[in-house]
Coordinates of C-alpha atoms in Angstrom, one line a residue:
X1 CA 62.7 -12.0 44.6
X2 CA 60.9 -9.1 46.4
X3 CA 60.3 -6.4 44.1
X4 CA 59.3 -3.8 46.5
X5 CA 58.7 0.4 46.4
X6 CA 62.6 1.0 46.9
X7 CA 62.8 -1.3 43.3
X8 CA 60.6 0.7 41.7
X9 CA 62.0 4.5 42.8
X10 CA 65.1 3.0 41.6
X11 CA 64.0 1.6 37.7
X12 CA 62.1 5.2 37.4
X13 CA 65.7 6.9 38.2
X14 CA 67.6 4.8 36.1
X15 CA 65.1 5.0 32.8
X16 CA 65.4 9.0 33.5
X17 CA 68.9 8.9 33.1
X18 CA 70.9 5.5 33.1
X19 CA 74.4 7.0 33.7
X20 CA 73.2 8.1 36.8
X21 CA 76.6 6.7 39.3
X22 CA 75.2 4.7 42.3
X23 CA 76.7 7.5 44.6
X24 CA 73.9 9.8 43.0
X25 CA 71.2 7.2 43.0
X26 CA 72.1 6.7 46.7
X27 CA 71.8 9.6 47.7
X28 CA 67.9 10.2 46.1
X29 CA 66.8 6.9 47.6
X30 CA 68.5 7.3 51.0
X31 CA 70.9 4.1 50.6
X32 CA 74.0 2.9 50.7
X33 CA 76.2 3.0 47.6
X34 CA 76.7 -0.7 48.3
X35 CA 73.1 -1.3 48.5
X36 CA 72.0 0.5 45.4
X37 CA 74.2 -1.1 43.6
X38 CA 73.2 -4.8 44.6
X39 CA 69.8 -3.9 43.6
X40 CA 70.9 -2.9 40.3
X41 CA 72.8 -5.8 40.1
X42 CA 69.3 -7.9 41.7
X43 CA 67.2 -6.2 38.6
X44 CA 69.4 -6.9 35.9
X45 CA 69.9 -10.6 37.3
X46 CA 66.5 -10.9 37.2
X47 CA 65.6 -9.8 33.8
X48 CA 63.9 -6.5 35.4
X49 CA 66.5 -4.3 33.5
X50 CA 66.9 -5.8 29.8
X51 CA 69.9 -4.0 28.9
X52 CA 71.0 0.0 28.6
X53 CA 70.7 2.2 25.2
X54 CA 71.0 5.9 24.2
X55 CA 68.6 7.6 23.0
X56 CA 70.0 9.5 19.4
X57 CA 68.4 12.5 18.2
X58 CA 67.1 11.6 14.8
X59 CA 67.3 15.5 13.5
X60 CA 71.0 15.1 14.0
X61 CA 71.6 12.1 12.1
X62 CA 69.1 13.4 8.8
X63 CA 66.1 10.4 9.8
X64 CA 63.5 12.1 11.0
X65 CA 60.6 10.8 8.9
X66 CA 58.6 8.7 10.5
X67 CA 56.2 5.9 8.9
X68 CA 53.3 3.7 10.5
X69 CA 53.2 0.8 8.2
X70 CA 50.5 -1.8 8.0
X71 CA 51.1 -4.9 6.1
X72 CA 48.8 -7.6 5.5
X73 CA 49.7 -10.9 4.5
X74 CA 48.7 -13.3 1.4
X75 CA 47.5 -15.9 3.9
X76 CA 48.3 -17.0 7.8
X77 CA 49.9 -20.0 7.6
X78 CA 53.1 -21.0 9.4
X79 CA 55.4 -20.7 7.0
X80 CA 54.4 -17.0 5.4
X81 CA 54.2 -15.5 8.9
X82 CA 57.8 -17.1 10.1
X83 CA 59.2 -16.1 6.6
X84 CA 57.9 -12.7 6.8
X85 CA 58.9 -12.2 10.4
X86 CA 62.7 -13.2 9.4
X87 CA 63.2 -11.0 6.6
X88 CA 61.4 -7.8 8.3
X89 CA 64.0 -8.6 10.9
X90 CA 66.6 -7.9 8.4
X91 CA 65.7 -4.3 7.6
X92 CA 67.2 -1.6 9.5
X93 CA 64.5 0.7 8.5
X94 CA 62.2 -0.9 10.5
X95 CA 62.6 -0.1 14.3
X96 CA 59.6 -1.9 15.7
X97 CA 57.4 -4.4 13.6
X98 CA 54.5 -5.6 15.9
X99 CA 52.0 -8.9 14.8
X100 CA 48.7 -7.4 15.7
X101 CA 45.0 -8.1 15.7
X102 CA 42.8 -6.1 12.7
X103 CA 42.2 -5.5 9.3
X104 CA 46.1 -5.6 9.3
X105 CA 48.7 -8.6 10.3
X106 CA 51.5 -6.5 11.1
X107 CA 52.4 -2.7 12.4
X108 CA 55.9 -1.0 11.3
X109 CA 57.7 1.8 12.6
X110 CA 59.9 3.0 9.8
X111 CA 62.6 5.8 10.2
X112 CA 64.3 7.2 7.2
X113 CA 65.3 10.3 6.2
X114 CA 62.6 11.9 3.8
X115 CA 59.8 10.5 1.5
X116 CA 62.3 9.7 -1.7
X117 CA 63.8 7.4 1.2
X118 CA 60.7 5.9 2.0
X119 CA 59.8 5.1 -1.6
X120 CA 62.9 3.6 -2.1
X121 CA 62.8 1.2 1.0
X122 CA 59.0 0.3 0.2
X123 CA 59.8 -0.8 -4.0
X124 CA 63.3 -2.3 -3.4
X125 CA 63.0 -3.7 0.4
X126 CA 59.6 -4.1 1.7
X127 CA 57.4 -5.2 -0.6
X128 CA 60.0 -7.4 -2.0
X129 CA 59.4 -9.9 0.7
X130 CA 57.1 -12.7 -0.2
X131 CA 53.8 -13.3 0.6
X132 CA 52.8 -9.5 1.2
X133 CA 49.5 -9.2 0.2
X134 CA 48.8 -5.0 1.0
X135 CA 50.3 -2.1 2.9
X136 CA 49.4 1.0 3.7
X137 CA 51.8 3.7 5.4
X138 CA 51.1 7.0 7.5
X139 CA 53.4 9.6 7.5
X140 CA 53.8 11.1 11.1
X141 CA 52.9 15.0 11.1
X142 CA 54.4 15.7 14.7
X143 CA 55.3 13.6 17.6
X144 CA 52.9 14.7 20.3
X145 CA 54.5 12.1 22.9
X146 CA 57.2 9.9 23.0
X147 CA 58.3 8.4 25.5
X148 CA 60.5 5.1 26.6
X149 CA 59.7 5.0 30.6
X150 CA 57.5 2.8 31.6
X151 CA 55.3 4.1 34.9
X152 CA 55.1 2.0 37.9
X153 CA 51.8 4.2 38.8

């Protein structure tokens, strides 16, 4: 597949706003609705586009507190980071968990509603899982950027 400048207009339009209609895209990239919408069809075929969300406002739904967690394991083997990886999995707490180079084995992103909700997923969900040797959290103050669109520039 040819993944040319016309692709990458197109992904920047789409992360901006997915429920964009092809008629609108078509018109912003000078195309067809026919053509637009075989590239869009092209992308997803091809694993460019993954899938389609929304984007909820945490305020709204009371879970705005936001955690950094780092969590170190016991040891390295196999077996505690394949167990660990499967029950951090399980928590819907946890938006992101990443394994990552460091003093630390893994990063979290937690979202919950305050610090009395925090507490309470740290003593009866996180550190329940085996082999957990430390954590330590950080509390985000203020979101300075966030984004989800990735640049092509």
């Amino acid at each position: 597949m040819i993944f040319d400048a016309t692709d990458k207009k197109l992904l920047e339009y789409l992360q901006a706003d997915s429920k964009q209609t092809t008629k609108e895209l078509s018109i912003k990239l000078n195309l067809s609705v026919t053509a637009v919408y075989e590239r869009v069809k092209k992308l997803e075929r091809e694993g460019y586009i993954e899938g389609y969300t929304v984007l909820v406002n945490k305020e709204k739904i009371n879970k705005n507190f936001v955690v950094f967690c780092n969590v170190k394991l016991l040891q390295h083997s196999q077996e505690y980071v394949i167990s660990f990886e499967r029950e951090v999995k399980r928590l819907n707490e946890v938006l992101e968990c990443y394994h990552i180079s460091g003093d630390y084995d893994y990063l979290l992103k937690v979202l919950v509603s305050d610090m009395a909700a925090f507490r309470e997923f740290m003593v009866k969900k996180l550190t329940n899982i085996s082999h957990i040797g430390s954590t330590h959290s950080m509390f985000v103050i203020n979101a300075v950027k966030h984004t989800t669109v990735i640049s092509f520039s």
